[in-house]
PDB file of C-alpha atoms in Angstrom:
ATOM      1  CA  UNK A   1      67.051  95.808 109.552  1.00  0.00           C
ATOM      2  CA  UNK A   2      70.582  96.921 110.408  1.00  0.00           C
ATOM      3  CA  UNK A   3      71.096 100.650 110.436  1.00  0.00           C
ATOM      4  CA  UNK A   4      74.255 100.955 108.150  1.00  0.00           C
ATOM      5  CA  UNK A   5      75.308 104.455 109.217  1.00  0.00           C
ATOM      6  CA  UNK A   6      75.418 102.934 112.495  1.00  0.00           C
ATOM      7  CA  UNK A   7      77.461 100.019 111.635  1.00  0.00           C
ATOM      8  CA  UNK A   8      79.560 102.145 108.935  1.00  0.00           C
ATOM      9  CA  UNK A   9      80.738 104.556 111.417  1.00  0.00           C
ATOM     10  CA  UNK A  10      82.258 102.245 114.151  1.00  0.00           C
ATOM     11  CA  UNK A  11      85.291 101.903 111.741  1.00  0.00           C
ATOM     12  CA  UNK A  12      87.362 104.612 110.003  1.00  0.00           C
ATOM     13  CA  UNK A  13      87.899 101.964 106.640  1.00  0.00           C
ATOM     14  CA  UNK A  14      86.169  99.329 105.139  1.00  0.00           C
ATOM     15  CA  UNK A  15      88.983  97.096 102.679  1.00  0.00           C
ATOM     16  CA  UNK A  16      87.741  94.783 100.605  1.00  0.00           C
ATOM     17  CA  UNK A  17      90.760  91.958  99.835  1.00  0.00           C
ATOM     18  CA  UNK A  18      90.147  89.144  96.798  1.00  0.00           C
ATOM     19  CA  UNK A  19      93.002  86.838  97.264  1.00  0.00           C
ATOM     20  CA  UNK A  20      93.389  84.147  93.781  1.00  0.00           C
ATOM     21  CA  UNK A  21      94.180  80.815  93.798  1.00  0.00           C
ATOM     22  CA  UNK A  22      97.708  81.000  92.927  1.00  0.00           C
ATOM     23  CA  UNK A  23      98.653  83.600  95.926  1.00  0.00           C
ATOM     24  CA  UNK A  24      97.655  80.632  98.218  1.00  0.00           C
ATOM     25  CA  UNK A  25      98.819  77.336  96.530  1.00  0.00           C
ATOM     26  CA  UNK A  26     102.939  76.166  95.780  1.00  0.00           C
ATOM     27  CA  UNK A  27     104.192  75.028  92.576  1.00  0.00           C
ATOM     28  CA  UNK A  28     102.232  71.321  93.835  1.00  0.00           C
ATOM     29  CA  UNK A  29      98.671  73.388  93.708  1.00  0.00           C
ATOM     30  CA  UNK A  30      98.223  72.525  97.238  1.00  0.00           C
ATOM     31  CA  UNK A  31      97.091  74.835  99.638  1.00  0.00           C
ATOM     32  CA  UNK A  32      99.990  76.749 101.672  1.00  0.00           C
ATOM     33  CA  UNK A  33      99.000  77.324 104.951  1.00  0.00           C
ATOM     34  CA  UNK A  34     101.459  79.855 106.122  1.00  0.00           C
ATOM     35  CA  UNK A  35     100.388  82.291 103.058  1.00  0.00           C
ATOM     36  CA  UNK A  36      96.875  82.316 104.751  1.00  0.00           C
ATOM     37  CA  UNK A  37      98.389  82.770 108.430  1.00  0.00           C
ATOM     38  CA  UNK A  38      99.982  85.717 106.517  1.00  0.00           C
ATOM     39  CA  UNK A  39      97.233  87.112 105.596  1.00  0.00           C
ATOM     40  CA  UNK A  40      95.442  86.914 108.694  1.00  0.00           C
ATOM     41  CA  UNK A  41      97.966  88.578 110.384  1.00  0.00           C
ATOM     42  CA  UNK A  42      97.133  91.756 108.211  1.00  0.00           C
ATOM     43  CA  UNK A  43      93.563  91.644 108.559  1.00  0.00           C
ATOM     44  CA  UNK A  44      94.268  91.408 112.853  1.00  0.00           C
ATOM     45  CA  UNK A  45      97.065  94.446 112.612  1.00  0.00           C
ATOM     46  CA  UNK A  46      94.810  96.336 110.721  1.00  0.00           C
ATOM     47  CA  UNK A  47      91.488  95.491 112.676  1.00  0.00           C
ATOM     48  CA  UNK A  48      93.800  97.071 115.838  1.00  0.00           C
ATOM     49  CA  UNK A  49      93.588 100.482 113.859  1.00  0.00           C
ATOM     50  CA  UNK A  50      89.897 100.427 113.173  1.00  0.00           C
ATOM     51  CA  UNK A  51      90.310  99.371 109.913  1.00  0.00           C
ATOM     52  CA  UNK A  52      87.973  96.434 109.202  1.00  0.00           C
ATOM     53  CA  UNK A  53      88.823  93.825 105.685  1.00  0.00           C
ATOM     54  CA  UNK A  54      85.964  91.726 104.044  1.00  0.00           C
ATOM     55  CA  UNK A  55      88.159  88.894 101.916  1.00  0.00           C
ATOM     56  CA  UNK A  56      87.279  87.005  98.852  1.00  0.00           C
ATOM     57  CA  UNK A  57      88.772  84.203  99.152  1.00  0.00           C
ATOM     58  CA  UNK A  58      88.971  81.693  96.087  1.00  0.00           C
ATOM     59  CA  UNK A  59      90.499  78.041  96.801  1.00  0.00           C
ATOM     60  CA  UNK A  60      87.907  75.788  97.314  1.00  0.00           C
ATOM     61  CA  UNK A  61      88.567  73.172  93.683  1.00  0.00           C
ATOM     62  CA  UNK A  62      91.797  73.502  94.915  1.00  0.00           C
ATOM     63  CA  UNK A  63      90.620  72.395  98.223  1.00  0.00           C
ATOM     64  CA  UNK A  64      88.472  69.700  96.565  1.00  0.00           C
ATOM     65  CA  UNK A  65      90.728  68.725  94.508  1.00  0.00           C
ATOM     66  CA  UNK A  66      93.504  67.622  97.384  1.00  0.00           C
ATOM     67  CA  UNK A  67      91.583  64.958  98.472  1.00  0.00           C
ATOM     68  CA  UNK A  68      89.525  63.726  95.309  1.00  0.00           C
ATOM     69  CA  UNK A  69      92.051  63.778  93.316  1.00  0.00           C
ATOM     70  CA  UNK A  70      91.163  60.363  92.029  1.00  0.00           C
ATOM     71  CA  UNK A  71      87.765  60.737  91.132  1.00  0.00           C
ATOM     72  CA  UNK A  72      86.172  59.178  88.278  1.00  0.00           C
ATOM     73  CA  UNK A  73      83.616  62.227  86.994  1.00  0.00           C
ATOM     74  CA  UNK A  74      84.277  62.326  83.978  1.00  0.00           C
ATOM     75  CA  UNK A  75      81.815  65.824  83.597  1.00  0.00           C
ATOM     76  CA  UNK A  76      83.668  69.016  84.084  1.00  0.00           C
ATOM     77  CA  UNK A  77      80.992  70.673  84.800  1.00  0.00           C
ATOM     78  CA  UNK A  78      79.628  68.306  88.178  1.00  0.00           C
ATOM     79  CA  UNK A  79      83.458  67.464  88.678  1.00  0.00           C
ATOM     80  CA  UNK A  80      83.820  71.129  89.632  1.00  0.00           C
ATOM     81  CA  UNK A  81      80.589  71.400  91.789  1.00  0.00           C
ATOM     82  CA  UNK A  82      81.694  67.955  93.857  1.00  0.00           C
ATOM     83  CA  UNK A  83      85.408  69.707  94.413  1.00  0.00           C
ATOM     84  CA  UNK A  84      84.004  72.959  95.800  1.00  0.00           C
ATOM     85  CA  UNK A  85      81.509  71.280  97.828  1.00  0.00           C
ATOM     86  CA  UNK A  86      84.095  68.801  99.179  1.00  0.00           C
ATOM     87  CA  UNK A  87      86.683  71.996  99.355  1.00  0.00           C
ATOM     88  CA  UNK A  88      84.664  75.234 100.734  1.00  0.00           C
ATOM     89  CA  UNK A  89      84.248  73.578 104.472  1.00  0.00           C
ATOM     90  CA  UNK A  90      88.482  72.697 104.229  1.00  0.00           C
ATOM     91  CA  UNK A  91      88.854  76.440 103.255  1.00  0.00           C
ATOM     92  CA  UNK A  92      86.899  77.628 106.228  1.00  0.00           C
ATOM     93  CA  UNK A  93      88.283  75.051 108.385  1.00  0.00           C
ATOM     94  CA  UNK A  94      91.644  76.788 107.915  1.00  0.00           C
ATOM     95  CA  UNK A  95      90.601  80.483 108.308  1.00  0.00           C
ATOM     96  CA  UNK A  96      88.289  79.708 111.149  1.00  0.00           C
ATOM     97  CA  UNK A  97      91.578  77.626 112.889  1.00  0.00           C
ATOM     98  CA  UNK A  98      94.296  80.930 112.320  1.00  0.00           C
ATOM     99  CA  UNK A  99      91.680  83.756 113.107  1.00  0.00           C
ATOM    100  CA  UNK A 100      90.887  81.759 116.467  1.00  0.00           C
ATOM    101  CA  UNK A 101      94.311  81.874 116.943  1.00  0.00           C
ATOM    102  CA  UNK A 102      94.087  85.881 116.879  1.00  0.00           C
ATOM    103  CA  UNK A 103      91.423  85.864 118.987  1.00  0.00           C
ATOM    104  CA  UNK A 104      88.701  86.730 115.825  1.00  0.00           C
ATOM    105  CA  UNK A 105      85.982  85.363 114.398  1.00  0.00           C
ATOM    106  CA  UNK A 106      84.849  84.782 110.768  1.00  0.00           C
ATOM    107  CA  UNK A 107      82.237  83.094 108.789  1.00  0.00           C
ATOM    108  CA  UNK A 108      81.604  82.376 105.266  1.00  0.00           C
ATOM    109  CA  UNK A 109      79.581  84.048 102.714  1.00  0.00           C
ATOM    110  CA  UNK A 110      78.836  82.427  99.796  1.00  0.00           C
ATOM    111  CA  UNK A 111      76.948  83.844  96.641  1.00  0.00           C
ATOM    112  CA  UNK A 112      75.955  83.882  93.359  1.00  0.00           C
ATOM    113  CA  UNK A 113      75.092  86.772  90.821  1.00  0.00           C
ATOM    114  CA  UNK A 114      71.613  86.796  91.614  1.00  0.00           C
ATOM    115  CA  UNK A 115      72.240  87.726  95.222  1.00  0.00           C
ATOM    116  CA  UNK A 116      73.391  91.446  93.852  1.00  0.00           C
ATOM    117  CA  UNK A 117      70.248  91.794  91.751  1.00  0.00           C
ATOM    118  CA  UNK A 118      68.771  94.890  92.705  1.00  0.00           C
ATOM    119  CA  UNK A 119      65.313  94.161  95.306  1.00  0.00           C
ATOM    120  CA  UNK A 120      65.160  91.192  98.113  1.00  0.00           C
ATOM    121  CA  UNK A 121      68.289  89.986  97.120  1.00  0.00           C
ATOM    122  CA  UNK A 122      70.103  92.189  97.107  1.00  0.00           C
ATOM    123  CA  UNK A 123      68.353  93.642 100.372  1.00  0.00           C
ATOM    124  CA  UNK A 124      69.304  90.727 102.676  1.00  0.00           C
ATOM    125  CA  UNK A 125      73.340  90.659 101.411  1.00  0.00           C
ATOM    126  CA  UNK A 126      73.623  94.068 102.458  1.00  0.00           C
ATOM    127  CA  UNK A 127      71.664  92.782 105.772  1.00  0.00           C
ATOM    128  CA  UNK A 128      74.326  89.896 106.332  1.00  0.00           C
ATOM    129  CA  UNK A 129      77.298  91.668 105.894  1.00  0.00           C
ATOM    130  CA  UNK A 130      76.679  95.093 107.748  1.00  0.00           C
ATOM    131  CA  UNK A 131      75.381  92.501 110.537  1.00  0.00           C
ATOM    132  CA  UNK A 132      78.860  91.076 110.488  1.00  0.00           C
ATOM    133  CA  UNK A 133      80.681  93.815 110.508  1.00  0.00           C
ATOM    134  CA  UNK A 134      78.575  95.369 113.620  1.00  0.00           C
ATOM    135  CA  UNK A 135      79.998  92.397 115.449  1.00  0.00           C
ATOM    136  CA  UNK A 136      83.396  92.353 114.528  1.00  0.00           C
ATOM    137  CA  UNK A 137      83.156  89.086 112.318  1.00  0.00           C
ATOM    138  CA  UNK A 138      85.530  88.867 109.425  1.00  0.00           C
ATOM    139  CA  UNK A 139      83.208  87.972 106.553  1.00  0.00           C
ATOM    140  CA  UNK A 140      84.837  85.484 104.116  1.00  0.00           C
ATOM    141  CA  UNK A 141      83.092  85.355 100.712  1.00  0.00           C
ATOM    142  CA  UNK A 142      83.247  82.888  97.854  1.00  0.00           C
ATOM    143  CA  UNK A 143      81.119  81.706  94.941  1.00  0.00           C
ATOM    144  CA  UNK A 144      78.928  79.204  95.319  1.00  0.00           C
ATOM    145  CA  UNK A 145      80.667  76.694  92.924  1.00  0.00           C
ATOM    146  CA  UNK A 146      78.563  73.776  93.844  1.00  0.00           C
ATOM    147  CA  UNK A 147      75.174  75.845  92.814  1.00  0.00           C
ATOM    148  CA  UNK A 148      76.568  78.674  90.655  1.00  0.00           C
ATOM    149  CA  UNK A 149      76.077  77.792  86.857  1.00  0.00           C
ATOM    150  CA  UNK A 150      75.419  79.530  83.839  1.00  0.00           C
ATOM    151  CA  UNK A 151      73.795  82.671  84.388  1.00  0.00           C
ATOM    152  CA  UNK A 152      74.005  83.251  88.102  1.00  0.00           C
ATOM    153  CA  UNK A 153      77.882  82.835  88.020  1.00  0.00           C
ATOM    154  CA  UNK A 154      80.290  85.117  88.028  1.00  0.00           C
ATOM    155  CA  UNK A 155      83.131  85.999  85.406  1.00  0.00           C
ATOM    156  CA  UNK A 156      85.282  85.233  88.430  1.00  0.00           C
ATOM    157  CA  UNK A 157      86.051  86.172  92.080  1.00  0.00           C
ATOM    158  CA  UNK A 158      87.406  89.458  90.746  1.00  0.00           C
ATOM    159  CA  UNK A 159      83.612  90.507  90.091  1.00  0.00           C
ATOM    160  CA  UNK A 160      82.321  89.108  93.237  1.00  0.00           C
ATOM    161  CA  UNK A 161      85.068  91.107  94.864  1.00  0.00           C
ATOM    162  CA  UNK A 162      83.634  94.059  93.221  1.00  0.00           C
ATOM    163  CA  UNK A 163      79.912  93.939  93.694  1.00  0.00           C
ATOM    164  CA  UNK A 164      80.933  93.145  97.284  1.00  0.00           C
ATOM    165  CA  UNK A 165      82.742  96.554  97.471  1.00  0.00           C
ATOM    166  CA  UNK A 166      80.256  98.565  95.914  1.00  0.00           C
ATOM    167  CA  UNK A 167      77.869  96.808  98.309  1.00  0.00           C
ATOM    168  CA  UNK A 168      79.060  97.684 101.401  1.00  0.00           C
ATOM    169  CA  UNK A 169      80.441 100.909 100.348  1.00  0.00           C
ATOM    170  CA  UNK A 170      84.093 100.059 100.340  1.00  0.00           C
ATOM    171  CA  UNK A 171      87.069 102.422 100.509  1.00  0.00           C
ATOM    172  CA  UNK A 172      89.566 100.075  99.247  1.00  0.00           C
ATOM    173  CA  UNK A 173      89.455  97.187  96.775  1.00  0.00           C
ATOM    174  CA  UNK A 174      92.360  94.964  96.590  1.00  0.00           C
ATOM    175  CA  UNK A 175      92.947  91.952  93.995  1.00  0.00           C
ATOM    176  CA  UNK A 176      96.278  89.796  95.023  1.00  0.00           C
ATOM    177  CA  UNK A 177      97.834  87.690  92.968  1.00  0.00           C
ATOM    178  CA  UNK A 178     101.321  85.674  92.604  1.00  0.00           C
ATOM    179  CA  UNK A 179     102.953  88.958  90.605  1.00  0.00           C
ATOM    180  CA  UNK A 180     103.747  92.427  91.900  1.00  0.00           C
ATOM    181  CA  UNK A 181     101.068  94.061  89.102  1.00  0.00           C
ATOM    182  CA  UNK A 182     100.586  94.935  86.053  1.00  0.00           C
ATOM    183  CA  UNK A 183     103.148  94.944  83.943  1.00  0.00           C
ATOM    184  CA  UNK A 184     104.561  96.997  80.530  1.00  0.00           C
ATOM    185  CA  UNK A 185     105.323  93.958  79.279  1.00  0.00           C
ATOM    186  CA  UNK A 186     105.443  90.099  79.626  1.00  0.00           C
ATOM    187  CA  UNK A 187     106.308  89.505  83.544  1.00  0.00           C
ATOM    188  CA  UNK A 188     108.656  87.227  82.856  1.00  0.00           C
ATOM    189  CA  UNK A 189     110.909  89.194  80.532  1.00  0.00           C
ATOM    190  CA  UNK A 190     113.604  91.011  82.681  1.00  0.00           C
ATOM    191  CA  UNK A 191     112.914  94.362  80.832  1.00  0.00           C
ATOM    192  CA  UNK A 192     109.416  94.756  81.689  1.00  0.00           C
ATOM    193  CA  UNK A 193     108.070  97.293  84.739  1.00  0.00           C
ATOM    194  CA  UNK A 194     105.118  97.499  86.904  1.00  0.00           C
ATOM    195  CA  UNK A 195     102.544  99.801  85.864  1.00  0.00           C
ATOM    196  CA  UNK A 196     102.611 101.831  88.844  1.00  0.00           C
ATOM    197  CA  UNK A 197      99.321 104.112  88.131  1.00  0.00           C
ATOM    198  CA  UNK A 198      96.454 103.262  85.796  1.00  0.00           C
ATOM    199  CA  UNK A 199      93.536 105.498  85.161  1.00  0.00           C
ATOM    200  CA  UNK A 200      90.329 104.083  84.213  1.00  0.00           C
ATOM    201  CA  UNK A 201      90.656 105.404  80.690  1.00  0.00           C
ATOM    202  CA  UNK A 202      94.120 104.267  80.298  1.00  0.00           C
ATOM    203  CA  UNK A 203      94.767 101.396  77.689  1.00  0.00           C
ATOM    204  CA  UNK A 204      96.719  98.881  78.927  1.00  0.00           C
ATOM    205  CA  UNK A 205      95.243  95.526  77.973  1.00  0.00           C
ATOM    206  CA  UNK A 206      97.562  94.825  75.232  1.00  0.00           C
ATOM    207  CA  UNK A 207     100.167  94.460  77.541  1.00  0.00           C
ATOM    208  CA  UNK A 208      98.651  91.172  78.948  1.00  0.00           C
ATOM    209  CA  UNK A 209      99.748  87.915  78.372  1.00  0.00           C
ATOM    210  CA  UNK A 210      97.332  85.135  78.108  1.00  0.00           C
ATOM    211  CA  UNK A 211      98.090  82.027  79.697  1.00  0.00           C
ATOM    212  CA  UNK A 212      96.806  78.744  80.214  1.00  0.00           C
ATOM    213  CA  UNK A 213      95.537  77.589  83.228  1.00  0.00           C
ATOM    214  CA  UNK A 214      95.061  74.394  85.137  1.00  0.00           C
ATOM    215  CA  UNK A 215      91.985  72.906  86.435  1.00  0.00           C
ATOM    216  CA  UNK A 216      91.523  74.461  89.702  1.00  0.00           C
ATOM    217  CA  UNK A 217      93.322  77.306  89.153  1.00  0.00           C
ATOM    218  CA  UNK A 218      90.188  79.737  88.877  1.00  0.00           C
ATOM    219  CA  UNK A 219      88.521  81.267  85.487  1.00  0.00           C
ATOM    220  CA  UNK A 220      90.494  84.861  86.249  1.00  0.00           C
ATOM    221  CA  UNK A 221      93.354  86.560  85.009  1.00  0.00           C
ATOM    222  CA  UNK A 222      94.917  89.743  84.517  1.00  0.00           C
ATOM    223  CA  UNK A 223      93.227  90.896  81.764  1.00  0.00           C
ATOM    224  CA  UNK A 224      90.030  89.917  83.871  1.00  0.00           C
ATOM    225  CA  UNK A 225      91.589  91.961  86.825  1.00  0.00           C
ATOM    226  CA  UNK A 226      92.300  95.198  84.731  1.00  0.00           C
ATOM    227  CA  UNK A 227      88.396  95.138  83.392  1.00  0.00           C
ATOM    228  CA  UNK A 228      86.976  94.789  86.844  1.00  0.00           C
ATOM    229  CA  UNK A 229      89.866  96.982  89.083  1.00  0.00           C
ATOM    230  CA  UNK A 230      88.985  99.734  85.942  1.00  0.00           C
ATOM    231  CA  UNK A 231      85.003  99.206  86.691  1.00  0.00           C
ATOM    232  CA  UNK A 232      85.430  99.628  90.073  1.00  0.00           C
ATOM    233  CA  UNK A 233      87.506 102.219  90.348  1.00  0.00           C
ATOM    234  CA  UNK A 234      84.899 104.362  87.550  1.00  0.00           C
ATOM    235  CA  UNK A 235      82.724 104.203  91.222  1.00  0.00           C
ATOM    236  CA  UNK A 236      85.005 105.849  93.463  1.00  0.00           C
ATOM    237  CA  UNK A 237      86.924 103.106  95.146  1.00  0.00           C
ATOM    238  CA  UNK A 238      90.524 103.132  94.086  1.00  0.00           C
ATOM    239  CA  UNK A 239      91.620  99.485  93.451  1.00  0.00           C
ATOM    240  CA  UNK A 240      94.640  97.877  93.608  1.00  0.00           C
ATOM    241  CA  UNK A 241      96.727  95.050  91.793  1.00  0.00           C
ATOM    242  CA  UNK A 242      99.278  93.742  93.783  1.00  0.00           C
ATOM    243  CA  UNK A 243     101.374  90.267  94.891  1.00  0.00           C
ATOM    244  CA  UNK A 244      99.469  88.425  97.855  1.00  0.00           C
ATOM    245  CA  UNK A 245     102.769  86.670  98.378  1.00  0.00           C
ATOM    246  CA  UNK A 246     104.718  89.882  98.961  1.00  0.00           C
ATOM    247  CA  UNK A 247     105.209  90.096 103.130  1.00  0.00           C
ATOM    248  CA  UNK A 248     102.905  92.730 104.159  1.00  0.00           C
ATOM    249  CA  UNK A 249     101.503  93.574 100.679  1.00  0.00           C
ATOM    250  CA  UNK A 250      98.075  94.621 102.089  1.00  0.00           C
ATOM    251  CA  UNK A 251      99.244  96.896 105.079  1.00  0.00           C
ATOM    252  CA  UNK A 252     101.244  98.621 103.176  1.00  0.00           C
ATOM    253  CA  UNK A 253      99.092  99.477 100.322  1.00  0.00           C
ATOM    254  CA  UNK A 254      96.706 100.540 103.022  1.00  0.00           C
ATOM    255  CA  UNK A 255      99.118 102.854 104.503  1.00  0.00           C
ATOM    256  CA  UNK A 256      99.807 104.147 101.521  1.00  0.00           C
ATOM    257  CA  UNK A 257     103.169 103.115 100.001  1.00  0.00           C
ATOM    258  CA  UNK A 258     103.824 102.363  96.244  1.00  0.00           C
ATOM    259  CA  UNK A 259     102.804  98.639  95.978  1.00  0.00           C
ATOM    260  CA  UNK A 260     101.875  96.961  92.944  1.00  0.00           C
ATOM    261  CA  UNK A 261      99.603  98.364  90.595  1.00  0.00           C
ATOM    262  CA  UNK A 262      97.255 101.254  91.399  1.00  0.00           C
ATOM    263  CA  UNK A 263      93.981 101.654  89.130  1.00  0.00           C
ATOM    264  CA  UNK A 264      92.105 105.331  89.348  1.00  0.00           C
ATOM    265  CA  UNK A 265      89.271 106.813  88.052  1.00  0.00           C
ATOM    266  CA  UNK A 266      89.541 110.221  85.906  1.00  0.00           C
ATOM    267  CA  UNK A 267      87.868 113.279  87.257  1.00  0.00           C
ATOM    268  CA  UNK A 268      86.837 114.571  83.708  1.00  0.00           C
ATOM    269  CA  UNK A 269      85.444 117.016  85.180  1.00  0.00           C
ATOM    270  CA  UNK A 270      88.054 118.900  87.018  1.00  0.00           C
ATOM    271  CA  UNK A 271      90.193 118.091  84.040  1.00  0.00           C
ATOM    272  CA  UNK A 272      88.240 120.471  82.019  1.00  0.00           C
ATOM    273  CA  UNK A 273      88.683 122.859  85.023  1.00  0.00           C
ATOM    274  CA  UNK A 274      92.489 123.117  84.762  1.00  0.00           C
ATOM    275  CA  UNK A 275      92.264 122.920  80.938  1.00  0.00           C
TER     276      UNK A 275
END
């Protein structure tokens, strides 16, 4: 059994980074290399101030999908399982390739809901990623597409992120995307602003645009984002919204600059107190 006050105190933050499909993909949906090598580089520089990051990394139909893209399945449902399969060890085969080159190791994590059900479970993914983390391995989780159906997936990485945070006790949650945050508006109208503070009991969804998505782009979205940021910052851990494709997005929210969207829970009770 690892001791996790042990392995919790040999680092002063734990950071716990979801990057989407479309922070990692060009306008081709093909993976972009030098966006991961990107945000590798964070994860090192802030690994040098004893600051570790656990990623979620999404990607794999994408993945899949580059090299069977002229497959016959006609079945969404198995077409999806074959293109994660096929796509998860090409995902790892990149991070494992640029966090060599930084002298680090990772290793993958995959999971379904049922892993966070409260018991064994639940018991052995707090075991494998506190042993890890004592070891200075970059965990890099995912669903497991090819397995994950029905009940025992998630609503999308954003959850996973989130369980994962509240798991391992997380001071930091942050979900990039391919825009700077949430905005006051549709994104692509010139008028609208970033959102630069949201409390948890702060209505904001019906600024969201809906949008449709290709195959392989992942089930999330910003409305998606808002519901889980707003859950997971109701448990302490202030979450963030921000663009993955923004040069040093993550260090900087980390150190504490204005980046992107910044979700908050409300301290009712010390509201009352200055009332």
């Amino acid at each position: 059994m690892i001791d996790i006050k042990q392995s919790r105190n040999r680092h002063k933050k734990r950071v716990v980074v979801k990057v989407g499909t479309n922070v990692m993909v060009n306008k081709d949906n093909r993976i972009v290399r030098p966006i991961l090598k990107k945000l590798v580089d964070q994860i090192a520089r802030l690994y040098e101030e004893d600051i570790i990051t656990i990623l979620i990394s999404s990607g794999s139909v994408i993945a899949g999908m580059e090299v069977l893209d002229d497959n016959d399945i006609e079945d969404i449902t198995i077409r999806r399982q074959v293109y994660s399969a096929v796509g998860q060890p090409r995902m790892m085969r990149h991070y494992y390739s640029i966090f060599h080159d930084y002298g680090m190791r990772c290793a993958q994590v995959l999971a379904t809901k049922r892993d966070f059900d409260e018991g064994k479970h639940r018991e052995n993914m707090i075991n494998c990623y506190e042993g890890l983390l004592s070891q200075g391995i970059v965990p890099i989780a995912n669903e497991d597409d090819a397995v994950s159906l029905s009940m025992s997936m998630f609503t999308d990485n954003d959850e996973l992120a989130s369980l994962v945070a509240e798991l391992i006790h997380a001071d930091m949650l942050i979900l990039l995307t391919d825009i700077d945050g949430v905005y006051d508006g549709n994104p692509a109208d010139k008028d609208s602003r970033v959102i630069k503070s949201v409390t948890t009991d702060q209505a904001v969804e019906q600024f969201i645009q809906s949008s449709n998505k290709k195959e392989g782009e992942g089930r999330g979205g910003m409305k998606s984002k808002i519901n889980v940021a707003k859950q997971t910052a109701a448990k302490n851990i202030p979450t963030f919204i921000a663009n993955g494709k923004r040069d040093d997005c993550i260090i900087d929210i980390v150190n504490g600059k204005e980046v992107g969207t910044r979700i908050h829970h409300v301290n009712n009770e010390m509201e009352n107190k200055d009332a």
